Short mmCIF file of C-alpha atoms in Angstrom, two decimals:
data_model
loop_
_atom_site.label_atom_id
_atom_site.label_comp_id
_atom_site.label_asym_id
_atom_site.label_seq_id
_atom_site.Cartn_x
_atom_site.Cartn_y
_atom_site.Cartn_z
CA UNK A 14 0.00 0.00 0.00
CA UNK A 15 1.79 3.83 -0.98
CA UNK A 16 1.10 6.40 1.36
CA UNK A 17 -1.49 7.86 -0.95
CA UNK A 18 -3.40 4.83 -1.07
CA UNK A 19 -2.82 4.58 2.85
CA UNK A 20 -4.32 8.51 3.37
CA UNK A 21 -7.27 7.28 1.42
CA UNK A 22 -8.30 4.68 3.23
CA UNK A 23 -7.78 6.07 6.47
CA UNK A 24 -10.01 9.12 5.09
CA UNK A 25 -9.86 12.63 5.14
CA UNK A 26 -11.09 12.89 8.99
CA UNK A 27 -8.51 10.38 10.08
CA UNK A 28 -5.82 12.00 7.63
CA UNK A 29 -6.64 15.22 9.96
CA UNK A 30 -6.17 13.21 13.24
CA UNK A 31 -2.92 11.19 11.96
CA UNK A 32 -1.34 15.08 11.09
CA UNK A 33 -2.67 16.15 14.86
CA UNK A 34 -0.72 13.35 16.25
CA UNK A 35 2.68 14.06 14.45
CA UNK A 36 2.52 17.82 15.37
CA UNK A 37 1.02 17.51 19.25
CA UNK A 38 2.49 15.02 21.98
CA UNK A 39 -0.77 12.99 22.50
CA UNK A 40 0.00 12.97 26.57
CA UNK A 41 -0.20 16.56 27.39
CA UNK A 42 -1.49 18.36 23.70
CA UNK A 43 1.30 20.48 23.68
CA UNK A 44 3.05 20.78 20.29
CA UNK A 45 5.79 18.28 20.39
CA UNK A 46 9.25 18.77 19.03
CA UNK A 47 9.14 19.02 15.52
CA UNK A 48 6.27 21.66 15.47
CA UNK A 49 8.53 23.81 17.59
CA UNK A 50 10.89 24.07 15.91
CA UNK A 51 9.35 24.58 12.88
CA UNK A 52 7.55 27.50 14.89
CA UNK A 53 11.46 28.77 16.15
CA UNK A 54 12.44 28.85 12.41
CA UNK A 55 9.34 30.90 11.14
CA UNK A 56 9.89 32.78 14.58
CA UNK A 57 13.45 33.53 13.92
CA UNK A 58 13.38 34.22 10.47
CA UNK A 59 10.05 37.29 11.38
CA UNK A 60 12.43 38.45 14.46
CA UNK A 61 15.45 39.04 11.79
CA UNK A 62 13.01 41.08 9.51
CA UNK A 63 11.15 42.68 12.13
CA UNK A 64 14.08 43.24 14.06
CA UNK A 65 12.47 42.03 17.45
CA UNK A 66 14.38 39.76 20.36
CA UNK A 67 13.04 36.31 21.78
CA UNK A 68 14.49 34.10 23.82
CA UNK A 69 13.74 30.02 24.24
CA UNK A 70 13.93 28.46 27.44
CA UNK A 71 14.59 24.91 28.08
CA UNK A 72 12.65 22.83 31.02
CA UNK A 73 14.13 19.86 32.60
CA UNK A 74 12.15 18.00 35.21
CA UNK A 75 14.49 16.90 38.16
CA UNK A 76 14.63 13.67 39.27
CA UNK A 77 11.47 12.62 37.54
CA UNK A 78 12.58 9.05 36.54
CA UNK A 79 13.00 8.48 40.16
CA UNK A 80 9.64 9.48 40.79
CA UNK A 81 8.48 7.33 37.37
CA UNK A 82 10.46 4.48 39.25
CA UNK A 83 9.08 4.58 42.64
CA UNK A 84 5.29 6.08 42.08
CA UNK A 85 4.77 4.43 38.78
CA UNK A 86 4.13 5.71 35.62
CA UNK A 87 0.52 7.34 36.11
CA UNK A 88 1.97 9.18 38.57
CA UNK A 89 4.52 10.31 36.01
CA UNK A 90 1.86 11.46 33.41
CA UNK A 91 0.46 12.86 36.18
CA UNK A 92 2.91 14.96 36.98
CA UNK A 93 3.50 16.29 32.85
CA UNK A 94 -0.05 17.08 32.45
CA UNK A 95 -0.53 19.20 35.61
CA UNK A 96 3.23 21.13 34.58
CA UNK A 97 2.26 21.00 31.30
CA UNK A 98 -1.24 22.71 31.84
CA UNK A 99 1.29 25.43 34.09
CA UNK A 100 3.03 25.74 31.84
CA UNK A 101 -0.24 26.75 29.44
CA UNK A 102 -1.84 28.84 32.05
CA UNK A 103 0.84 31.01 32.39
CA UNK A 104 1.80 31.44 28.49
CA UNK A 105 1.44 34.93 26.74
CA UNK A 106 -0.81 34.60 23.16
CA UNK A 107 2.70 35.16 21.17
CA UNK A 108 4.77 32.19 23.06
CA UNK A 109 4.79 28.86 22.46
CA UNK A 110 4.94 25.80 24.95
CA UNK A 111 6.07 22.69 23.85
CA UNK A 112 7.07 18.96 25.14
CA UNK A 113 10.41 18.42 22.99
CA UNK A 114 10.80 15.07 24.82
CA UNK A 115 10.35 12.73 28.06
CA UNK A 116 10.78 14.96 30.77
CA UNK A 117 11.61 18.39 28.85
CA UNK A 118 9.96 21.07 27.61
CA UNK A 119 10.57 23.72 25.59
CA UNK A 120 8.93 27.83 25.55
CA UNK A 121 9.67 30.29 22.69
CA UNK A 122 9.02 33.68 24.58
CA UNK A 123 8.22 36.42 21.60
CA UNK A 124 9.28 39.71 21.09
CA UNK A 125 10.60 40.16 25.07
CA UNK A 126 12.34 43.56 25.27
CA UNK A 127 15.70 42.27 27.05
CA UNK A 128 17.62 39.04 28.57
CA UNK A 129 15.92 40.68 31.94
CA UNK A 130 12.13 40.41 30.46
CA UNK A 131 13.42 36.24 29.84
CA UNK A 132 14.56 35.94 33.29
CA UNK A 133 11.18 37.58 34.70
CA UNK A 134 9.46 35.12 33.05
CA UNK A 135 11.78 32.11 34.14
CA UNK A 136 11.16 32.82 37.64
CA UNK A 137 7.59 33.07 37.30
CA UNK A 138 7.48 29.60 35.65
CA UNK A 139 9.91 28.21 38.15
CA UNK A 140 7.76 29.28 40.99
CA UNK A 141 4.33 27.82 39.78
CA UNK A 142 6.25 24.30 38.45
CA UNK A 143 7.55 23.96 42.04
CA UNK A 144 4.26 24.01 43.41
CA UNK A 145 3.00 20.72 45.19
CA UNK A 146 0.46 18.11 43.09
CA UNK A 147 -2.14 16.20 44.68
CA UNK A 148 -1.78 13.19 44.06
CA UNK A 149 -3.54 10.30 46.80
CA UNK A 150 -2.11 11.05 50.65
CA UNK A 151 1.41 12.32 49.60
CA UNK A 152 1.82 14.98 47.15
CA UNK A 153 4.46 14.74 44.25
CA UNK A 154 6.71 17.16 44.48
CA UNK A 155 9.17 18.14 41.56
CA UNK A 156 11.78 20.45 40.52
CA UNK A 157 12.90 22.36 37.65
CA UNK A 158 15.23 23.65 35.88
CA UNK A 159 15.30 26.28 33.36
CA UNK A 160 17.66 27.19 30.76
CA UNK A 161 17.59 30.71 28.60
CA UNK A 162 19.22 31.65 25.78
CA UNK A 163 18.13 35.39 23.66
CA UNK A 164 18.41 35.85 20.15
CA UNK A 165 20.51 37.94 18.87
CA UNK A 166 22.68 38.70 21.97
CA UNK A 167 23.66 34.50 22.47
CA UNK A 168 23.24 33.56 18.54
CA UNK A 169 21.45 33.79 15.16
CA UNK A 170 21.62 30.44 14.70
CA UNK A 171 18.41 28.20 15.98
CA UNK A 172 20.50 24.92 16.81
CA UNK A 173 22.97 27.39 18.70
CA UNK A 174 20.00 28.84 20.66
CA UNK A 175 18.73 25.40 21.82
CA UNK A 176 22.41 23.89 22.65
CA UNK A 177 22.93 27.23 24.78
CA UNK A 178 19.31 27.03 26.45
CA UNK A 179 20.37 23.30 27.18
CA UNK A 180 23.82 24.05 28.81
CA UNK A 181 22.23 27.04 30.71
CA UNK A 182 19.66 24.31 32.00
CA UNK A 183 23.08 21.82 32.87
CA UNK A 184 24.01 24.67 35.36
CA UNK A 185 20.75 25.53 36.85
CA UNK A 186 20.67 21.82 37.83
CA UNK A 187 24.45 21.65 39.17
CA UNK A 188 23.96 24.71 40.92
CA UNK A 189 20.61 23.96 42.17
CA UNK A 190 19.37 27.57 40.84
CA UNK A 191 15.44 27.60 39.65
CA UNK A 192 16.88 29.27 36.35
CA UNK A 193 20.73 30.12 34.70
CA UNK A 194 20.71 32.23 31.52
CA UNK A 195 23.40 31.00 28.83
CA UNK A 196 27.04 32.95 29.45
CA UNK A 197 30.14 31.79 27.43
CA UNK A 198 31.37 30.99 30.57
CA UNK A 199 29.57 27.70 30.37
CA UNK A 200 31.99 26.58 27.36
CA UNK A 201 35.09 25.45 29.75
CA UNK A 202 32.43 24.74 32.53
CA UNK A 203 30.26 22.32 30.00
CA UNK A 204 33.47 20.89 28.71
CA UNK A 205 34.39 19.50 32.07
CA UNK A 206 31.29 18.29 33.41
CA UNK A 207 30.20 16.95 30.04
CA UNK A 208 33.22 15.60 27.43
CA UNK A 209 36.49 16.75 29.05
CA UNK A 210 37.32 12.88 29.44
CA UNK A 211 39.20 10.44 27.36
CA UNK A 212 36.04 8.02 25.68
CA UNK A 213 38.21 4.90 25.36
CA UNK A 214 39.20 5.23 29.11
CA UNK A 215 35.23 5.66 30.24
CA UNK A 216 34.43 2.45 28.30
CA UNK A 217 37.64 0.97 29.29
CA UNK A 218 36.90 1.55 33.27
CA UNK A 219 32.83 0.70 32.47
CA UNK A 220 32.32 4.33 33.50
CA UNK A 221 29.83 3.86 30.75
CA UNK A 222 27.37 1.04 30.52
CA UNK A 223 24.96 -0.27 28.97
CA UNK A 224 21.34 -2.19 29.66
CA UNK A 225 19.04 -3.83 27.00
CA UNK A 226 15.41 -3.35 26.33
CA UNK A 227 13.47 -6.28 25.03
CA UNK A 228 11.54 -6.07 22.12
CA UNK A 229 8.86 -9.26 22.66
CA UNK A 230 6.38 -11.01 21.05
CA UNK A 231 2.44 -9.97 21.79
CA UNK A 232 1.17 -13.22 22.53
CA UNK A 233 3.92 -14.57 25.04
CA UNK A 234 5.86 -11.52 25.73
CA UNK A 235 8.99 -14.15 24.41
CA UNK A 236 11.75 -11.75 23.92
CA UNK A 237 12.65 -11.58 20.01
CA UNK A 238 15.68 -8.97 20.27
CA UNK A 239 17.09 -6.17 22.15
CA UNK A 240 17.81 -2.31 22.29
CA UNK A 241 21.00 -1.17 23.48
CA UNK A 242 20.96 1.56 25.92
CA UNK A 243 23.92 3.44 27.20
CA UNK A 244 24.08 5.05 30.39
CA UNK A 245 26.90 7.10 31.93
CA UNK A 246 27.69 6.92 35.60
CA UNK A 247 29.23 10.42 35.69
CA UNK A 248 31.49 11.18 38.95
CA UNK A 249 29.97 14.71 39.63
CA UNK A 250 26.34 14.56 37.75
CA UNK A 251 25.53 10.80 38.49
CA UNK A 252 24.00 8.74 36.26
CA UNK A 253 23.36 9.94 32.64
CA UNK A 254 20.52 8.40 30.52
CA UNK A 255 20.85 7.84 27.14
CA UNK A 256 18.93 10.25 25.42
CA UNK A 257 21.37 13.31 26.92
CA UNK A 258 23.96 11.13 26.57
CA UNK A 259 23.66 10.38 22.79
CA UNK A 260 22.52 14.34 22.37
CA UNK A 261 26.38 14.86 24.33
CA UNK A 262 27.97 12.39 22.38
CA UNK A 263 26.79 13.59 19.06
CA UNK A 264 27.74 17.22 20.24
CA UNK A 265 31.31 15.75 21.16
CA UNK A 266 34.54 15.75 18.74
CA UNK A 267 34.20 12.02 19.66
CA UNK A 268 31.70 11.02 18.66
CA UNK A 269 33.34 8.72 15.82
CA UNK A 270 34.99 6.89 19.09
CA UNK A 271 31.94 6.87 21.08
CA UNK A 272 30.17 4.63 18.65
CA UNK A 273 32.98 2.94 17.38
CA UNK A 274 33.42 2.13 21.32
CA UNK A 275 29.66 1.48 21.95
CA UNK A 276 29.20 -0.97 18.87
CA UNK A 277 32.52 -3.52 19.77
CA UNK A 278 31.27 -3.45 23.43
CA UNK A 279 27.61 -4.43 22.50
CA UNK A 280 29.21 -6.76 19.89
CA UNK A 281 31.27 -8.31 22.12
CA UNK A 282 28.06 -9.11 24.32
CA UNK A 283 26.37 -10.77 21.22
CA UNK A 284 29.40 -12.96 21.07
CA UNK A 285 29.47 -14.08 24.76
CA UNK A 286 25.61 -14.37 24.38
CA UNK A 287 26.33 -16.57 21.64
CA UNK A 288 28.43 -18.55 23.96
CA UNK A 289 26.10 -19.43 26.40
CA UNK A 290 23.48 -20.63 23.66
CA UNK A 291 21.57 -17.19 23.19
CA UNK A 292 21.21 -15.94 20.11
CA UNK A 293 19.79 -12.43 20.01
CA UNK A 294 20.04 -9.69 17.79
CA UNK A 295 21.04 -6.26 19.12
CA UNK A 296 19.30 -3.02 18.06
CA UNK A 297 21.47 0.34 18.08
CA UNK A 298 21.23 3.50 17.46
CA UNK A 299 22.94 5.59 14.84
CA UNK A 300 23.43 9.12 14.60
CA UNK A 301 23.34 11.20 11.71
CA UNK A 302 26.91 12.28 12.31
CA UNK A 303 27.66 8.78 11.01
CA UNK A 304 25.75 8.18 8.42
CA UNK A 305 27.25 11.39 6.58
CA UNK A 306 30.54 9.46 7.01
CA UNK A 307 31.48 7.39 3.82
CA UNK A 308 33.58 4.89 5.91
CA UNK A 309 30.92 4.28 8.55
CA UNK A 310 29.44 0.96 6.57
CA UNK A 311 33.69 -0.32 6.53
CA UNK A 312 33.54 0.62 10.45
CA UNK A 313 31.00 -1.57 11.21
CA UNK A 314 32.12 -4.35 9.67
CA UNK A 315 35.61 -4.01 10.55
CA UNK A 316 33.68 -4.11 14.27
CA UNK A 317 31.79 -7.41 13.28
CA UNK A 318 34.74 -9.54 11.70
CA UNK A 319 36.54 -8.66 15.22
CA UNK A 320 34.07 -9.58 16.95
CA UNK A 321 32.59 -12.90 15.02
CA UNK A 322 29.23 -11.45 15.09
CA UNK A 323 26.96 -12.67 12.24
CA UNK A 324 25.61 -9.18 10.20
CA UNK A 325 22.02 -10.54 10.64
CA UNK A 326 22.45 -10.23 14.50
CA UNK A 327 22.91 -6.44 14.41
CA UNK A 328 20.31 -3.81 13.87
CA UNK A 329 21.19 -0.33 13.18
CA UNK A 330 17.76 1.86 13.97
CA UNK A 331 17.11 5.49 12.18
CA UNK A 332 15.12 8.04 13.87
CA UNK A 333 13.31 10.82 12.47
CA UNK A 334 15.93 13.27 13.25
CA UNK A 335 17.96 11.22 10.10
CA UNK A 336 15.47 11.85 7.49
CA UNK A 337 15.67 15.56 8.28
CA UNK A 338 19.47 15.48 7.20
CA UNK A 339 19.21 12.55 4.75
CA UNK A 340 20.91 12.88 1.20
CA UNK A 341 22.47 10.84 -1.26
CA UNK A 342 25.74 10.08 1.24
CA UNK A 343 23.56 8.96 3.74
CA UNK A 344 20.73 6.93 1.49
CA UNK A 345 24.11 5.23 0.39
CA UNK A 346 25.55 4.60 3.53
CA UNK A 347 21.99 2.85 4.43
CA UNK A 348 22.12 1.20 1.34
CA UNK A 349 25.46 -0.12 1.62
CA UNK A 350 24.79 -1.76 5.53
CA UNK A 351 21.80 -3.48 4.35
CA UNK A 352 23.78 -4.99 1.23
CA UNK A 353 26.10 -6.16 4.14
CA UNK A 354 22.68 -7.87 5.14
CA UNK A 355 23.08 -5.67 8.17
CA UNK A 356 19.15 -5.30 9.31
CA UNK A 357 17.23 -1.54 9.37
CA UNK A 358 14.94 -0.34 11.59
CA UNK A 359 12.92 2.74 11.42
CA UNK A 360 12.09 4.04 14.65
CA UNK A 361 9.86 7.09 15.31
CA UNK A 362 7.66 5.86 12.48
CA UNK A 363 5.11 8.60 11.19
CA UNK A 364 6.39 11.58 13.67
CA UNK A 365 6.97 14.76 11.68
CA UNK A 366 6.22 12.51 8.38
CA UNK A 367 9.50 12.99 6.49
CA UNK A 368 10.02 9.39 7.23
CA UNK A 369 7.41 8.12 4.98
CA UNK A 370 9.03 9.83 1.89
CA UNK A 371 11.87 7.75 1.84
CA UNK A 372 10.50 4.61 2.38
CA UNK A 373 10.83 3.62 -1.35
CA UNK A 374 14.23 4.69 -0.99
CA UNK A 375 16.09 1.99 0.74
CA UNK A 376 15.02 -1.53 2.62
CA UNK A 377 13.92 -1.23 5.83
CA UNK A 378 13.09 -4.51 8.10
CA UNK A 379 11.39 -3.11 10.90
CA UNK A 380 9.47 -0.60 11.35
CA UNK A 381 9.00 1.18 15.20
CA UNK A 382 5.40 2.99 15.68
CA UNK A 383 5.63 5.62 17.89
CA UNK A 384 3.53 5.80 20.92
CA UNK A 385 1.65 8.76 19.83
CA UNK A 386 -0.19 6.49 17.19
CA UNK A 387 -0.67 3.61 19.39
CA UNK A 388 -1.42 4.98 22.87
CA UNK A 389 -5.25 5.35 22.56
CA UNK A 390 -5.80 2.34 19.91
CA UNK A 391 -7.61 0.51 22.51
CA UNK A 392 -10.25 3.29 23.13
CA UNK A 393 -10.06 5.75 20.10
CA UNK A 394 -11.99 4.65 17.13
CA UNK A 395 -9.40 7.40 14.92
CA UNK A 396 -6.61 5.91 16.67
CA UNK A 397 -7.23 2.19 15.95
CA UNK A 398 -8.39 2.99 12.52
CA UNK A 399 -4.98 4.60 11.76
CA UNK A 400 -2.61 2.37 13.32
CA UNK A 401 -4.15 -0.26 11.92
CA UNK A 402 -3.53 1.75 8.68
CA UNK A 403 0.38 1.82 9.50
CA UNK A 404 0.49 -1.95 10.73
CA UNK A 405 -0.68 -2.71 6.89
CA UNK A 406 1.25 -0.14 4.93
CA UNK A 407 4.72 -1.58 7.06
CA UNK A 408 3.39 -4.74 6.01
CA UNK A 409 3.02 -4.10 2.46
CA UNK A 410 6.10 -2.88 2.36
CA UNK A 411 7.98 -5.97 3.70
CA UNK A 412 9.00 -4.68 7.10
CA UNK A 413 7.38 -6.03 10.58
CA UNK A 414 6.21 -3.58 13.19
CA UNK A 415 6.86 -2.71 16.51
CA UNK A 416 4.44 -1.12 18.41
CA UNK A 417 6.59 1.45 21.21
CA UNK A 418 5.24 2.38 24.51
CA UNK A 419 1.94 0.26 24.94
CA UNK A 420 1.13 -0.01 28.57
CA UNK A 421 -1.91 -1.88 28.79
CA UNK A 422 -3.09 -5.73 28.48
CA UNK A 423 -6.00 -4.13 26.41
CA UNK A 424 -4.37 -2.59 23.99
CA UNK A 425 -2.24 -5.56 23.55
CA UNK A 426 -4.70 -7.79 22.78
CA UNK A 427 -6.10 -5.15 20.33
CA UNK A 428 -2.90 -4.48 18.63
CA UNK A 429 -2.41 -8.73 18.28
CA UNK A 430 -5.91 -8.53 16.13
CA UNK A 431 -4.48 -5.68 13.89
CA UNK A 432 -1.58 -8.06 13.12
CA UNK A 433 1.36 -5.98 15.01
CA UNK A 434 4.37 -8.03 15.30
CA UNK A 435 5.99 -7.25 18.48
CA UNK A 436 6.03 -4.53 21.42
CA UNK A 437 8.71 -2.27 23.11
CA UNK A 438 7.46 -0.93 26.34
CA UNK A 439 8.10 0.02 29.63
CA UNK A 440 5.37 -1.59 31.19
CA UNK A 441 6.35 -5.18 30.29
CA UNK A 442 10.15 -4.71 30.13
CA UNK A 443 12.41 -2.01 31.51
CA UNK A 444 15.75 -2.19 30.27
CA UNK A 445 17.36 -5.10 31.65
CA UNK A 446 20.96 -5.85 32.84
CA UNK A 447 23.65 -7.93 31.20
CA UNK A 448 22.64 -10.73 34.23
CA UNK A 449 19.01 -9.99 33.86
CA UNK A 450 18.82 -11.06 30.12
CA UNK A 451 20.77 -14.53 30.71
CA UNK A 452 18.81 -15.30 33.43
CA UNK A 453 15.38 -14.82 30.93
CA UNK A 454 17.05 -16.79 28.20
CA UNK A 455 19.39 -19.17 29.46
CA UNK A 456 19.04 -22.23 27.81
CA UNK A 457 18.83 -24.15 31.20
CA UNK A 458 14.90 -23.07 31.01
CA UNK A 459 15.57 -20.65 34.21
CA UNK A 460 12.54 -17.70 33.55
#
């Protein structure tokens, strides 16, 4: 089925309600990330010809996984609707509020009349985010931290303005300050706390880790392959999840070691795997850094002949962030790993919709769906009727699908009769230790 053909069935109604949920984060109906910054670049480019200032502030929500971990997860969307609703409450007409991701979100503040008029504003949303939630006999309490950066005093340049509002945010959270407003001062301080170490000696000393997140099968919850996950266990900032990590990493001069690094040490798991009588492919992630490198296909498998790892038993996954940067070096670079019979997966699938344009443009074997598509499939008519829509087209196109974030035996069941292949969630399988998944799939029978 083409996308056309998919659009039509799914109607014109639907067709409105499948655009809704790439533009809006279906938890909270804030405008998720790729709608912002759309909205910064048609901001940015009015403020140059206008000649007005804005600034964009950066939210990250303290110690929420904790609270995810030890209050569960309805406490946690508890806890990003209320702040996100703050958030909306206190919003001028001109600003925009966004969730860019997981626990952050993002404000545009228009036309503010200094770095002062930011700050104001900061405080104002610091105050009402800190403010107690009701939640059973003990309310949640959370912290935040706020990043600013202006245009033009800080940069021109939008990805400049978001890496300064994010390293303004770093030392409003080291500091413990409710807000920190970008200074060049940060450079050296960044540096340190961030990438100021030697990568082969963090991998070398396991300073950096990594767990593995099933991906299973709907009926049995059997566990059909894994997602690497690296996590930093920083001396001054403590642990460091992935998704800064890889944002760090990808930001870093090293990044070229950091995966090289990452790939023989998951590799090199396969193989002991292997050993033990598991076989189990390994997803990871790939940046777009590397995929504009011509010798990233002979890097990967130089890293596979080292480590005796069959091709078939790696899977490099794409998010939508590639497709915003993809071009003929990287469609060849794609091309080239799967040649190597080197599986692709294409996670994210249907966010921001530049995936589906280059799905005709190289093989893809799996195919992730989003959450925002499959969260309410179980009790939204739209919903069910579109995923179902994307379960067929993946199909038709030869890939199988994994349905990301379901939380619910419902929905499961649901997504079985709409012929999904396999889930990735949370709710049935956090990440797991190295010990963790040989004690699932020993061969012994141990469960």
């Amino acid at each position: 089925m083409s996308t056309r053909e998919a659009r039509q069935r799914i109607g014109d109604g639907q067709s409105e309600q499948l655009l809704w949920l790439g533009l809006y984060d279906n938890l909270t109906n804030l405008p998720n990330r790729y709608l912002f910054l759309d909205r910064l670049h048609h901001i940015k480019r009015q403020a140059a010809r206008e000649k007005y200032e804005f600034a964009v502030l950066m939210i990250n929500l303290r110690d929420f996984r904790r609270l995810n971990a030890e209050a569960g997860h309805q406490a946690g969307d508890l806890v990003l609707v209320t702040l996100a609703d703050r958030l909306r409450d206190l919003a001028r007409d001109s600003d925009t509020i966004a969730r860019f991701g997981g626990d952050v979100y993002t404000v545009i503040l228009r036309n503010i009349k200094s770095i002062a008029d930011a700050e104001s504003i900061a405080g104002k949303y610091s105050r009402v985010l800190h403010q107690p939630i009701a939640s059973g006999a003990e309310p949640l309490q959370i912290k935040a931290s706020i990043g600013i950066s202006c245009y033009p005093q800080h940069s021109e340049d939008i990805n400049e303005l978001l890496h300064q509002a994010e390293k303004a945010m770093l030392d409003a959270a080291g500091s413990d300050a409710p807000f920190s407003v970008y200074s060049e001062l940060f450079e050296d301080a960044v540096a340190v706390n961030l990438y100021n170490y030697n990568i082969d000696e963090l991998f070398r000393d396991e300073d950096i880790r990594f767990r593995y997140q099933p991906i299973c099968t709907l009926t049995d919850r059997r566990i059909v392959s894994v997602e690497a996950l690296c996590r930093w266990n920083h001396p001054v900032m403590g642990e460091i999840y992935p998704e800064k990590l890889i944002i760090d990493a990808m930001n870093s001069p090293s990044i070229k070691s950091f995966v090289s690094n990452s790939l023989r040490h998951i590799l090199n798991q396969n193989r002991a795997w292997q050993a033990q009588g598991i076989t189990l492919p390994v997803h990871f992630n790939l940046s777009a850094y590397m995929l504009n490198d011509p010798y990233t296909t002979e890097l990967i498998v130089d890293l596979l002949n080292e480590s005796q790892v069959a091709p078939e038993l790696l899977v490099i996954e794409l998010t939508e962030t590639e497709f915003y940067s993809m071009n003929s070096l990287t469609i060849r670079v794609i091309q080239e790993l799967a040649d190597q019979k080197i599986r692709i997966a294409l996670d994210d699938f249907g966010v921001g919709f530049s995936s589906m344009s280059h799905l005709l443009e190289f093989p893809i074997d799996l195919i992730k769906i989003d959450r925002v598509f499959v969260e309410g499939v179980h009790r939204n008519h739209k919903a069910r009727v579109i995923t179902e829509a994307l379960i067929d087209m993946s199909h038709q196109l030869g890939a199988s699908v994994v349905a990301e974030g379901v939380d619910n035996d419902e929905a499961v069941r649901l997504l079985q009769e709409l012929g999904c292949d396999y889930i990735q969630s949370h709710a049935f399988y956090q990440p797991l230790s190295v010990e963790e998944i040989e004690e699932r799939l020993n061969p012994a029978g141990r469960t």
